[in-house]
Each structure stands twice: as structure tokens, then as C-alpha cells.
Coordinates of C-alpha atoms in Angstrom, one line a residue:
M53 CA 70.4 117.6 64.9
N54 CA 73.6 116.7 66.9
K55 CA 76.0 119.3 68.1
Y56 CA 79.2 119.3 65.8
D57 CA 81.9 117.5 67.5
S58 CA 84.9 119.7 67.4
R59 CA 87.4 117.2 69.0
R60 CA 90.7 116.6 67.1
D61 CA 92.4 113.3 65.9
F62 CA 95.3 114.4 67.7
D63 CA 96.0 116.5 70.9
G64 CA 96.3 120.2 70.4
Q65 CA 100.1 120.8 69.8
A66 CA 100.8 124.5 70.1
R67 CA 104.4 124.1 70.4
L68 CA 105.0 121.3 67.6
L69 CA 106.4 123.5 65.1
L70 CA 108.8 125.1 67.8
I71 CA 110.1 121.6 68.9
T72 CA 110.2 120.3 65.5
S73 CA 112.5 123.1 64.5
I74 CA 114.8 122.5 67.4
A75 CA 114.7 119.0 66.4
A76 CA 116.2 119.9 63.1
V77 CA 119.1 121.6 64.8
V78 CA 119.7 118.6 67.0
G79 CA 119.8 116.2 63.9
A80 CA 122.6 118.5 62.6
F81 CA 124.5 118.3 65.7
S82 CA 124.0 114.6 66.2
T83 CA 125.4 114.0 62.6
V84 CA 128.4 116.0 63.3
T85 CA 128.8 114.1 66.6
A86 CA 128.5 110.8 64.8
D87 CA 131.1 111.9 62.1
L88 CA 133.4 112.8 65.2
L89 CA 132.9 109.4 66.7
L90 CA 133.8 107.6 63.6
H91 CA 136.9 109.8 63.2
A92 CA 137.8 109.0 66.7
I93 CA 137.4 105.3 66.2
R94 CA 139.7 105.4 63.1
F95 CA 142.2 107.8 65.0
F96 CA 142.4 105.2 68.1
T97 CA 142.6 102.4 65.7
N98 CA 145.6 103.8 63.8
L99 CA 147.2 105.0 67.2
F100 CA 146.9 101.6 69.0
F101 CA 147.7 99.2 66.2
F102 CA 149.9 101.2 63.8
Q103 CA 151.3 103.9 66.1
K104 CA 150.4 106.8 63.8
F105 CA 148.2 109.8 63.9
S106 CA 145.7 109.5 61.3
T107 CA 141.9 109.1 60.8
V108 CA 142.2 107.3 57.5
F109 CA 140.2 103.9 57.8
T110 CA 142.6 101.1 58.4
S111 CA 141.4 97.5 59.3
P112 CA 143.1 96.5 62.6
A113 CA 143.3 92.9 61.0
T114 CA 146.3 94.4 59.0
H115 CA 148.4 95.1 62.1
T116 CA 151.8 93.7 62.5
L117 CA 152.1 93.7 66.3
G118 CA 152.3 89.8 66.4
A119 CA 151.5 88.5 69.9
W120 CA 151.7 92.1 71.2
V121 CA 148.2 92.8 69.9
I122 CA 146.7 90.9 73.0
A123 CA 148.0 93.9 75.2
V124 CA 146.2 96.4 73.0
P125 CA 142.5 95.6 74.0
V126 CA 143.8 95.4 77.6
A127 CA 145.1 98.8 77.5
G128 CA 141.9 100.2 75.9
G129 CA 139.7 98.5 78.5
L130 CA 141.9 99.8 81.3
I131 CA 141.4 103.5 79.8
V132 CA 137.7 103.0 79.6
G133 CA 137.5 101.7 83.3
L134 CA 139.3 104.8 84.5
I135 CA 136.9 107.1 82.3
A136 CA 134.0 105.3 83.8
R137 CA 135.0 105.5 87.4
Y138 CA 136.3 108.9 87.6
G139 CA 134.4 110.6 84.8
A140 CA 131.0 109.1 84.3
E141 CA 129.7 105.6 85.0
A142 CA 127.1 106.1 82.5
V143 CA 129.5 105.4 79.6
R144 CA 129.6 101.8 80.4
G145 CA 127.3 99.6 78.3
H146 CA 126.1 99.7 74.8
G147 CA 123.9 102.7 74.8
I148 CA 120.5 101.8 74.0
P149 CA 119.3 100.6 77.5
E150 CA 120.8 103.6 79.0
A151 CA 118.9 105.8 76.5
I152 CA 115.7 103.9 77.3
E153 CA 116.4 104.3 81.1
A154 CA 116.9 108.0 80.9
I155 CA 113.6 108.2 78.9
L156 CA 111.5 106.3 81.1
F157 CA 112.9 107.0 84.7
K158 CA 115.0 110.1 84.6
K159 CA 112.6 112.5 82.8
S160 CA 114.8 112.3 79.6
T161 CA 117.7 114.2 81.2
M162 CA 121.3 113.3 80.5
S163 CA 124.5 115.2 81.7
P164 CA 127.2 117.0 79.6
K165 CA 129.6 114.5 80.9
V166 CA 128.0 111.6 78.9
A167 CA 127.9 113.8 75.8
L168 CA 131.6 114.3 76.0
L169 CA 132.8 111.1 77.5
K170 CA 130.6 108.4 75.9
P171 CA 132.0 108.9 72.3
L172 CA 135.6 109.3 73.9
A173 CA 135.4 105.9 75.8
S174 CA 133.7 104.2 72.8
G175 CA 136.1 105.5 70.4
I176 CA 139.0 103.9 72.7
A177 CA 137.2 100.7 73.2
I178 CA 136.5 100.2 69.6
G179 CA 139.9 101.7 68.4
S180 CA 141.7 99.4 70.6
G181 CA 140.1 96.2 68.9
G182 CA 137.0 96.1 70.9
P183 CA 134.3 93.9 68.7
F184 CA 131.6 96.5 68.9
G185 CA 129.6 99.0 66.5
A186 CA 129.4 102.7 66.7
E187 CA 125.6 102.7 66.7
G188 CA 125.1 102.2 70.3
P189 CA 127.5 105.0 71.7
I190 CA 126.1 107.3 69.0
I191 CA 122.6 106.7 69.9
M192 CA 123.3 107.5 73.6
T193 CA 125.7 110.4 72.6
G194 CA 123.1 111.8 70.2
G195 CA 120.4 111.3 72.8
A196 CA 122.6 113.3 75.4
V197 CA 123.0 116.1 72.8
G198 CA 119.2 116.3 72.2
S199 CA 118.5 116.1 76.0
L200 CA 121.1 119.0 76.8
I201 CA 119.5 121.2 74.2
A202 CA 116.1 120.5 75.7
Q203 CA 117.4 121.3 79.0
H204 CA 118.9 124.6 78.0
F205 CA 115.5 125.7 76.6
H206 CA 113.6 124.5 80.0
L207 CA 111.5 122.3 77.9
S208 CA 108.9 119.8 79.6
A209 CA 109.7 116.2 80.0
A210 CA 107.7 115.2 77.1
E211 CA 109.5 117.6 74.9
R212 CA 112.8 116.5 76.3
K213 CA 112.2 113.0 75.3
A214 CA 111.2 113.8 71.7
L215 CA 114.4 115.8 71.3
L216 CA 116.4 112.9 73.2
V217 CA 115.1 110.5 70.7
A218 CA 115.5 112.8 68.0
G219 CA 119.2 113.0 68.7
A220 CA 119.7 109.4 69.2
T221 CA 117.9 108.4 66.0
A222 CA 119.6 111.0 64.0
G223 CA 122.9 109.6 65.1
M224 CA 122.1 106.1 64.0
T225 CA 121.0 107.5 60.5
A226 CA 124.4 109.3 60.2
V227 CA 126.4 106.0 60.9
F228 CA 124.1 103.5 58.7
G229 CA 122.5 105.9 56.4
T230 CA 118.9 104.3 57.5
P231 CA 116.6 107.2 58.3
I232 CA 113.2 105.4 58.0
A233 CA 114.6 102.4 60.1
A234 CA 115.8 104.9 62.7
V235 CA 112.3 106.3 62.8
L236 CA 111.0 102.9 63.3
L237 CA 113.7 102.3 66.1
A238 CA 112.3 105.1 68.0
V239 CA 108.7 103.9 67.5
E240 CA 109.5 100.3 68.5
L241 CA 112.1 100.8 71.2
L242 CA 112.5 104.4 72.5
L243 CA 109.4 106.7 72.4
F244 CA 106.7 104.3 73.9
E245 CA 104.3 106.5 72.2
L246 CA 103.0 107.3 68.8
R247 CA 102.2 110.9 68.8
P248 CA 102.7 114.0 66.7
R249 CA 104.6 115.6 69.5
S250 CA 107.3 113.0 69.3
L251 CA 107.1 111.6 65.8
A252 CA 107.3 114.8 63.9
P253 CA 110.6 115.9 65.7
V254 CA 112.1 112.5 65.3
A255 CA 111.5 112.3 61.6
I256 CA 112.6 115.6 60.9
A257 CA 116.0 115.0 62.9
C258 CA 116.4 111.9 60.7
A259 CA 115.6 113.6 57.6
V260 CA 118.2 116.3 58.6
A261 CA 120.9 113.6 59.3
G262 CA 120.2 111.9 56.1
F263 CA 120.5 114.9 54.0
L264 CA 123.8 116.0 55.9
R265 CA 125.3 112.4 55.9
P266 CA 126.8 112.6 52.4
L267 CA 128.3 115.9 53.1
L268 CA 130.4 114.6 56.2
I269 CA 130.4 110.7 56.1
E270 CA 129.4 108.9 52.8
S271 CA 126.4 108.6 50.5
G272 CA 124.6 105.6 49.1
P273 CA 123.8 102.2 50.9
L274 CA 126.4 100.9 53.4
F275 CA 126.4 97.4 51.8
P276 CA 125.0 97.5 48.4
L277 CA 123.5 94.3 47.3
H278 CA 121.2 92.7 44.8
T279 CA 119.8 89.4 45.0
E280 CA 117.2 87.4 42.7
A281 CA 113.6 87.1 44.1
L282 CA 112.8 83.9 46.0
P283 CA 110.2 81.6 44.9
P284 CA 107.2 80.7 46.8
S285 CA 108.9 77.3 48.0
A286 CA 111.4 79.4 49.8
L287 CA 108.8 80.3 52.3
L288 CA 109.5 77.1 54.3
S289 CA 113.2 77.9 54.3
C290 CA 112.2 81.5 55.8
L291 CA 110.3 79.7 58.6
I292 CA 113.2 77.5 59.5
A293 CA 115.6 80.4 59.1
G294 CA 113.4 82.5 61.5
V295 CA 113.5 79.8 64.2
L296 CA 117.3 79.4 63.8
C297 CA 117.8 83.2 64.4
G298 CA 115.5 83.1 67.1
M299 CA 117.5 80.4 68.9
L300 CA 120.7 82.5 68.1
A301 CA 119.2 85.6 69.7
W302 CA 118.1 83.6 72.7
L303 CA 121.5 82.0 73.0
L304 CA 123.7 85.3 72.6
S305 CA 121.1 87.3 75.1
T306 CA 121.0 84.4 77.8
S307 CA 125.1 83.9 77.4
L308 CA 125.8 87.8 77.8
Y309 CA 124.0 88.0 81.1
R310 CA 125.6 84.8 82.4
V311 CA 129.0 86.5 81.6
E312 CA 127.9 89.6 83.2
D313 CA 126.9 87.7 86.5
A314 CA 130.2 86.0 86.3
F315 CA 132.0 89.4 86.2
H316 CA 130.1 90.5 89.3
K317 CA 131.4 87.7 91.3
L318 CA 135.0 88.7 90.6
P319 CA 136.8 89.9 93.7
V320 CA 138.0 93.1 92.0
H321 CA 136.5 96.5 91.5
W322 CA 134.3 97.0 88.2
M323 CA 136.7 99.5 87.0
W324 CA 139.2 96.7 86.0
W325 CA 136.4 94.5 84.2
P326 CA 136.9 96.1 80.8
A327 CA 140.6 95.3 80.9
I328 CA 139.9 91.7 81.9
G329 CA 137.5 91.6 78.8
G330 CA 140.0 93.2 76.8
L331 CA 142.3 90.4 77.6
A332 CA 140.0 88.0 76.1
V333 CA 139.4 90.3 73.0
G334 CA 143.2 90.4 72.4
I335 CA 143.6 86.5 72.7
G336 CA 140.7 86.0 70.2
G337 CA 142.0 88.8 67.8
Y338 CA 145.4 87.3 68.0
F339 CA 144.1 84.0 66.5
Q340 CA 141.3 85.6 64.4
P341 CA 142.3 89.3 63.6
R342 CA 139.2 90.1 61.4
A343 CA 137.1 89.6 64.8
L344 CA 138.7 92.8 66.1
G345 CA 136.9 96.1 65.5
V346 CA 133.5 97.2 64.0
G347 CA 134.1 95.0 61.1
Y348 CA 131.8 96.6 58.4
D349 CA 134.4 95.4 55.9
V350 CA 133.7 91.8 57.2
I351 CA 130.0 92.3 56.8
A352 CA 130.4 93.3 53.4
D353 CA 132.3 90.3 52.5
L354 CA 129.7 88.0 54.3
L355 CA 126.7 89.4 52.6
N356 CA 128.6 89.0 49.0
N357 CA 129.7 85.5 49.8
H358 CA 133.3 86.5 49.5
M359 CA 134.4 84.1 52.5
A360 CA 134.9 80.4 52.5
A361 CA 132.7 78.4 55.1
A362 CA 135.4 77.2 57.2
A363 CA 136.8 80.7 57.6
I364 CA 133.3 82.0 58.5
V365 CA 132.8 79.5 61.2
S366 CA 136.0 80.3 62.9
L367 CA 135.3 84.0 62.7
L368 CA 131.7 83.6 64.1
V369 CA 132.7 81.5 67.1
V370 CA 135.6 84.1 68.0
K371 CA 133.5 87.1 67.3
A372 CA 130.6 85.8 69.3
V373 CA 133.0 84.7 72.4
I374 CA 135.0 88.0 72.5
W375 CA 132.0 90.2 72.1
L376 CA 130.2 88.5 74.8
L377 CA 133.0 88.7 77.2
A378 CA 134.0 92.2 76.1
L379 CA 130.3 93.6 76.6
G380 CA 129.6 91.7 79.7
S381 CA 132.7 93.2 81.2
G382 CA 131.0 96.7 81.3
T383 CA 133.0 98.4 78.6
S384 CA 131.5 100.8 76.0
G385 CA 130.2 99.5 72.6
G386 CA 127.2 98.9 70.5
V387 CA 125.4 95.7 69.6
L388 CA 124.2 96.3 66.2
A389 CA 127.3 95.8 64.1
P390 CA 128.3 92.6 65.9
L391 CA 124.7 91.0 65.5
L392 CA 124.8 92.0 61.9
M393 CA 128.2 90.1 61.5
I394 CA 127.0 87.0 63.5
G395 CA 123.7 86.8 61.7
A396 CA 125.1 87.3 58.2
G397 CA 127.7 84.6 59.0
L398 CA 125.2 82.3 60.2
G399 CA 123.3 82.8 56.9
A400 CA 126.4 82.4 54.8
V401 CA 127.1 79.0 56.4
L402 CA 123.4 77.6 56.2
G403 CA 122.4 79.4 53.0
P404 CA 123.5 76.7 50.6
Y405 CA 121.6 74.0 52.5
L406 CA 118.3 75.8 52.5
P407 CA 115.9 74.9 49.6
G408 CA 113.9 77.4 47.5
G409 CA 116.3 80.1 46.5
E410 CA 119.7 81.1 45.8
P411 CA 122.3 81.1 48.6
A412 CA 123.3 84.6 48.2
V413 CA 120.0 86.1 49.8
W414 CA 120.6 84.2 53.1
P415 CA 123.2 86.2 54.6
L416 CA 121.0 89.4 54.5
V417 CA 118.1 87.4 55.7
F418 CA 119.8 85.9 58.6
M419 CA 121.4 89.3 59.5
A420 CA 118.0 91.1 59.8
A421 CA 116.1 88.4 61.4
T422 CA 118.8 88.1 64.2
L423 CA 118.5 91.7 64.8
G424 CA 114.9 91.8 64.7
G425 CA 114.7 88.9 67.0
M426 CA 117.4 90.0 69.5
M427 CA 116.0 93.7 69.8
R428 CA 112.1 92.7 69.4
A429 CA 111.9 95.3 66.6
P430 CA 111.0 93.4 63.4
V431 CA 109.7 96.1 61.5
M432 CA 112.7 98.2 62.1
A433 CA 115.0 95.2 61.0
V434 CA 113.3 94.8 57.7
V435 CA 113.4 98.5 56.7
F436 CA 117.1 98.7 58.2
A437 CA 118.1 95.7 55.8
F438 CA 116.6 97.3 52.9
E439 CA 118.2 100.8 53.5
L440 CA 121.5 99.3 54.2
T441 CA 121.5 97.3 50.9
H442 CA 118.9 98.7 48.6
D443 CA 117.9 95.1 47.8
A444 CA 114.1 95.3 47.1
N445 CA 114.1 91.5 46.2
A446 CA 115.0 90.6 49.7
L447 CA 112.2 92.4 51.4
L448 CA 109.6 89.6 51.4
P449 CA 112.0 86.9 52.8
V450 CA 113.3 89.2 55.4
L451 CA 109.9 90.2 56.5
A452 CA 109.0 86.5 57.2
T453 CA 112.1 85.5 58.7
A454 CA 112.4 88.5 61.0
T455 CA 108.8 87.9 62.2
V456 CA 109.4 84.4 63.0
A457 CA 112.5 85.2 64.9
Y458 CA 110.6 87.9 66.7
A459 CA 107.6 85.8 67.6
F460 CA 110.1 83.0 68.8
T461 CA 112.2 85.4 71.0
V462 CA 108.7 86.8 72.5
A463 CA 107.5 83.4 73.1
T464 CA 110.8 82.1 74.8
M465 CA 112.4 85.1 76.5
N466 CA 111.0 87.3 79.2
R467 CA 113.1 90.3 77.9
S468 CA 115.3 91.3 75.3
I469 CA 118.9 92.2 75.5
L470 CA 118.0 95.8 75.9
T471 CA 115.4 95.5 78.7
E472 CA 117.1 92.9 80.6
K473 CA 119.9 95.3 81.4
I474 CA 117.4 97.7 82.6
A475 CA 115.5 95.2 84.7
R476 CA 118.6 94.1 86.4
R477 CA 118.7 98.0 87.9
G478 CA 115.4 97.5 89.4
H479 CA 113.1 98.9 86.5
H480 CA 110.5 96.8 84.7
I481 CA 109.4 97.8 81.1
Y482 CA 106.5 96.8 79.5
R483 CA 106.8 97.3 75.8
E484 CA 103.3 96.5 74.7
Y485 CA 101.3 99.7 74.1
G486 CA 98.3 101.0 72.0
I487 CA 95.9 103.8 71.8
D488 CA 94.3 104.6 75.1
P489 CA 90.6 104.2 75.1
M490 CA 90.4 106.6 78.0
E491 CA 92.2 109.3 75.9
R492 CA 89.6 108.6 73.0
H493 CA 86.5 109.1 75.0
S494 CA 85.2 112.1 76.6
V495 CA 83.2 112.5 80.0
A496 CA 80.0 113.3 78.0
E497 CA 80.1 109.8 76.6
V498 CA 80.4 107.8 79.9
M499 CA 78.8 110.1 82.5
T500 CA 75.2 109.4 84.0
S501 CA 72.8 111.9 82.6
T502 CA 69.8 111.2 85.2
V503 CA 71.1 112.5 88.2
D504 CA 70.0 111.9 91.8
S505 CA 70.5 115.3 93.2
I506 CA 69.3 117.3 96.4
D507 CA 67.6 120.5 96.3
A508 CA 69.4 123.2 98.1
E509 CA 66.1 124.3 99.8
A510 CA 65.5 120.9 101.4
L511 CA 65.8 120.6 105.2
I512 CA 68.8 118.5 106.6
A513 CA 66.5 116.2 108.6
D514 CA 64.5 115.3 105.4
V515 CA 67.7 114.7 103.4
V516 CA 69.1 112.4 106.0
H517 CA 65.9 110.3 105.9
T518 CA 65.5 110.2 102.2
H519 CA 69.1 110.0 101.2
F520 CA 71.4 108.8 103.9
H521 CA 69.6 105.9 105.5
A522 CA 71.1 102.6 106.6
H523 CA 71.8 101.9 102.9
P524 CA 72.3 104.8 101.0
R525 CA 72.5 104.6 97.1
H526 CA 75.5 106.9 96.9
R527 CA 78.1 108.1 99.2
A528 CA 77.6 111.8 98.0
Y529 CA 74.9 113.8 96.2
P530 CA 75.1 117.0 94.0
V531 CA 73.2 119.8 95.7
V532 CA 71.5 122.2 93.2
R533 CA 69.6 125.6 93.3
D534 CA 67.4 126.2 90.2
G535 CA 69.5 123.6 88.3
A536 CA 72.8 125.1 89.0
L537 CA 75.3 123.3 91.0
V538 CA 76.1 124.4 94.6
G539 CA 78.2 121.5 95.9
M540 CA 78.5 117.8 96.7
L541 CA 77.0 116.6 100.1
D542 CA 78.0 113.5 102.0
R543 CA 76.8 112.1 105.4
A544 CA 79.9 113.7 107.0
G545 CA 78.8 117.0 106.0
L546 CA 75.5 116.4 108.1
D547 CA 77.0 115.5 111.4
S548 CA 76.0 117.8 114.1
K549 CA 74.1 120.0 111.7
P550 CA 70.6 121.2 112.9
G551 CA 67.9 119.3 111.1
A552 CA 65.7 122.6 110.5
L553 CA 68.7 124.2 108.8
R554 CA 68.5 124.1 104.8
V555 CA 71.0 122.2 102.9
G556 CA 72.0 125.0 100.8
D557 CA 73.1 126.9 103.7
L558 CA 76.0 124.5 104.3
F559 CA 77.8 125.9 101.2
G560 CA 79.8 128.9 100.9
V561 CA 80.6 131.0 97.5
N562 CA 83.6 128.7 96.6
V563 CA 83.3 126.8 93.3
P564 CA 83.2 123.2 93.8
I565 CA 85.2 120.7 92.2
V566 CA 83.5 119.6 89.0
A567 CA 84.0 117.7 85.7
M568 CA 83.4 119.2 82.0
A569 CA 81.6 117.2 79.5
D570 CA 84.3 117.7 76.9
E571 CA 87.4 116.6 78.8
T572 CA 88.7 113.1 78.3
C573 CA 88.2 110.3 80.6
R574 CA 92.1 109.9 81.2
A575 CA 92.4 113.7 82.2
L576 CA 89.4 113.4 84.8
A577 CA 90.7 110.1 86.1
S578 CA 94.0 112.0 87.0
R579 CA 92.1 114.9 88.8
L580 CA 90.0 112.2 90.6
A581 CA 93.1 110.7 91.9
V582 CA 94.8 114.0 92.8
H583 CA 91.6 115.1 94.8
G584 CA 90.8 111.6 96.4
V585 CA 87.4 111.5 95.2
G586 CA 85.2 108.8 93.6
R587 CA 82.6 110.7 91.6
L588 CA 82.1 114.3 90.5
P589 CA 79.2 116.4 89.1
V590 CA 79.4 117.3 85.5
V591 CA 78.4 120.9 84.4
A592 CA 77.5 122.4 81.0
D593 CA 80.0 125.4 81.8
M594 CA 81.8 127.1 84.8
Q595 CA 79.7 130.4 84.4
T596 CA 76.2 128.9 84.7
R597 CA 77.3 125.5 86.4
R598 CA 74.2 123.8 85.3
L599 CA 74.2 120.4 86.3
I600 CA 74.0 117.9 83.5
G601 CA 75.5 114.7 84.8
I602 CA 77.3 112.8 87.3
V603 CA 80.6 110.8 86.6
S604 CA 82.4 108.2 88.7
T605 CA 85.6 106.2 88.5
S606 CA 83.7 103.2 87.3
D607 CA 82.2 105.3 84.5
L608 CA 85.6 106.5 83.4
M609 CA 86.7 102.8 83.2
K610 CA 83.9 102.0 80.7
P611 CA 86.1 102.6 77.5
A612 CA 89.3 100.8 79.0
L613 CA 87.1 97.8 79.8
G614 CA 85.0 97.9 76.7
L615 CA 81.8 98.3 78.7
H616 CA 78.9 100.4 78.0
G617 CA 75.7 101.2 79.9
E618 CA 73.8 97.9 80.6
E619 CA 76.9 95.5 80.5
L620 CA 78.6 97.7 83.1
E621 CA 75.6 97.7 85.1
R622 CA 75.1 94.0 85.1
Q623 CA 78.8 93.3 85.9
T624 CA 78.2 96.0 88.8
V625 CA 75.3 94.0 90.2
R626 CA 77.0 90.6 90.0
R627 CA 80.2 92.0 91.9
V628 CA 77.7 93.6 94.6
R629 CA 75.9 90.1 95.0
F630 CA 79.1 88.3 95.3
F631 CA 80.6 90.7 98.0
G632 CA 77.2 90.9 99.8
K633 CA 77.1 94.7 99.9
P634 CA 73.8 95.6 98.2
G635 CA 73.5 99.2 97.5
A636 CA 77.5 99.9 97.8
D637 CA 78.5 102.9 95.6
I638 CA 80.4 101.7 92.7
G639 CA 82.1 105.3 92.5

């Protein structure tokens, strides 16, 4: 009868409840922070465009400044540049790449300056007409809140990551009312893992933000919509729409970084770039006022087909151009809302010409597919579209179109709009990940049970002759006394030793480095690397030190390579023959 396997589905999580409880607090703080950012945007919008102190929503498109409106984004950009240079340079950019960079390369640490200055800079940039969304800044600000709380409690890097992402996604939930999409954003973009230690805190933080949102911001979907279900014949239109959205994502991402490259060639300090980008925003806003600001009201009109085609085309061109120029200048603002507007606008223009369904659904389909292709997060985009509108009939066409757009951008672009920015800072991010087979398998499953060992009572002269001849089978052998491990012996340990000495006399009372049968292949591989050894003896327990096997680095790689037993041995023999080293130690 086999011994009962007591291993768990997941790693033991002794502190999971503690971290999840802290994440609930982080979710509440991030919701409040999101509300403050939205109030700041409305405050600065009223101040810049209407010269009054108010936090009531007013569209900047209704201003009466005339040509003076061109100066407003310039002033806002100048202030943002000053904040970035003399406050914290991390306030530049659209937020999500900075959050990813902090997670992967800065041990999930963010400074208090970012938590304070990012929402301020974003409020000024968007309030002065910047064509951005609030979600990117709040993702970074919420992440900073989570990171600061984690640092206060002196948590580990993994725990800090969980709380950083919890704060970021809770902020997104508060802005858009999309808790499930926010969790998926974490899974597809921010966590780079799918473990209880991170998923549970993130989900709880988003749930808390979802419950608190109606108390501070608003309840219900941001863009309520109802469309009719599409017939099967619409599948072809979904495929066409997916390719078009993928091409749009490629065009926008490529253009953005060409604009950014152009700014880097300017003979002025980067502090002035947001003001230059603001000039472009001001000129575009003068000719197309509805391109200014966040534009949630414009998105609602596009989704409900309340705009004429000619007006949509004009709006799209201006919005895309000023967004690219402003974002490329390094100011502070998000990418989600502009992508939603541009995608919805394209769908509104092309919808009447796509066969197989009513035109009303296509703005939503194009909006979600553009987002999914641009950010390489198709599942998040599908759920995001549903939570924004509560339109269940659109789920199927959104899924098909977003997946095609995602596949198109994966095939045609090396990096997304998010990871390209990080790559330009010298960090490559590989976004594919899966369950690590080395985590799933224990040492007992891959070790060699038939061990070639040396008896501690053997003479050194005999051991040199039998085990360390011209072509030894292994570099080192375990030494045992009555079945218990004494140590590991290699040829260097025998140099200058009298041949009449017994092998066991070479070892003292210190416990040798050993492997345990129940530890994972991944954990042992890390220990092998730390100690710089290629193979270790496996013992039943540390009390008896009974030798039960030997494990090498090649053994540990069996799960990762999908090799077992005879297959690995055949590959090893072929490798040895190819390199002409018969008898080489594969450990």
C-alpha cells in the first residue's frame, strides 16, 4: 500500500488571512483615493476652463475661452513638468508600466511622493484638457498606497506585490465599477502568477472597492447599454472587426513611441515636453472641444449612436493625434479612456457597413477589442465591456473580436504599448507563464533510488582504484556507514591522503548538505545553485540520515523537460556520444 501523499494543491499560506485582511483596508483606501482623484480632475477642470472653485462635473467642451483655450493645456503641462522634475519623476507616464516595473524590478516598493504627487499631476494634466483617462494614474496611485502599507508592516516582497496590485486594481474598480475585470487585469498584466497568496488579496480588495463605490462615486454600470443578440452570420464581421482593431492597436502603439522618440531629440530638457504636448492638445481642443478631457460623456454618446459619422471621424482624428502627442511628451494620464473612445468611434463609423447584425453593437465590440489588442489582455477586455454596460448579448461578439485583435497584435508586435515603455528602460518582460512543473514534482519522483555509494570502512587506496579511475562514473559519491550518510566524497578529497586510511575518517561530525524526498524540485534546484554543487544525496530524515537516493541537476530538470527515466537516459547517452565524453557525469 502506497504511503499517503500529504502534499497540498497550493503552497502552505500561513499568512494568507493576514495579508487578505490588510488588502481589504488597502481596497478601502484606494477607493477613497480614486474618489479624491476624480474630484481633483473636476476641480481643476472648473478652475482652468471656467475660473471657479467647484468639484461638480462640467465638460471642458462647454468652455467660452475662445482661442485662449490653447493656452490652458500648455499651462497644465508646464505644471506637470515642474512636479516631475522637482517632485518625483515617476509621475510621468500613464501609470500601468510604472506599476509593472515596480513589481518586477523594484521589489514592489513605491515612495510616498508618488502616492501624493501622481494624483495631483494627473488631476492637473487631465483637468487642463489632457485627453486621458483617470484609470492609469489611479492604478499607480492605488498601487503606491498598497506598497506603502506593506512597507509599514515590513512584509516580504511577494506580500508587497499582492498589496500593490490589490491597491491598483481596487482603484480601477472604484473608477469604472468593474471588479471582476480588475481582478483579470491583475492576472493578465500585473501579478505574473496565479497563486492564492496574490489572488485572494486582490479579489478581496476589488470586492471592497465595489461595495464602497456607490457610497462615494456612483452605482450601476458606467455606460448602461442593451443590444440585440447577433445571428451566426455576424461571425465573419467579428473576424473582420478583430483584424481592424488589431491594426488600430498596432498603429497607435507604433505611433506613440515614434512620437516619444521625436521628443527625445528635442534640444530642451524633458521638463518642458509636457508643455509642448499641451500646445498640441490646446490646438486640437480649439477645433474639436469634445476631444479635451476624459470624455466619458463622449464614449456614452458613441455607444448609444448619438453622433453623426462626420462628427465622429473628426473627433477620432483629433483625439488620436493629441493623445499621442500629449502622452509621448511624458505627461501624466491614462490610456484606457482614450482607447475606449477611439475604439468605440471606429465601431460607430464602420458598424453600418458590417453585415450580420444591428449597427448598435459594433461601437462596444470595437471598443473592447481595441482595448484587448492594445493591452494584450483579451479576457479582461471582454469582462470589462460587460461590466461597463451590463449588456450580456454583446458578450459573444466581443469575445470573438477581442480574441482576433489580441492574436493579431501578438503576431505583429514584439511588445504591447505597456511593455514597450519598460523595454526602453532596459528591462525585458516575458508575459507567458504557466504552472511550473518543477514546483509540482518532489525530489522523490525524480531521484535515482539505486545509489552507487562508498562504505565508510573502505580504504582510500581501494576507493581510488574502484571509483576514481581514469574515467569515473560520477564526480562524487555518497559515503555511508550502516546505511546512514556520512558525507560526499570527490577526487579532490582524496589528494595527498594515505592509502591505508579509511574513507570514514575523512569526515567529521558536521551534517552534510542533503536533499529531502518531499521537497520540490524547484526548491532543491535553488539550493544546488546556492551551494554550487551538481548532485546531492537524498535522506529519509535528518535524525537517521538513512540514504535513500541521489539527485542531480539533470534529474531536477526532468519535469521541466517532460522527460522521465529511460527517455532522459537515452538523451544523455546521445549527448555524451556527440561530445565524445563517455562516462561524463550528467550531474
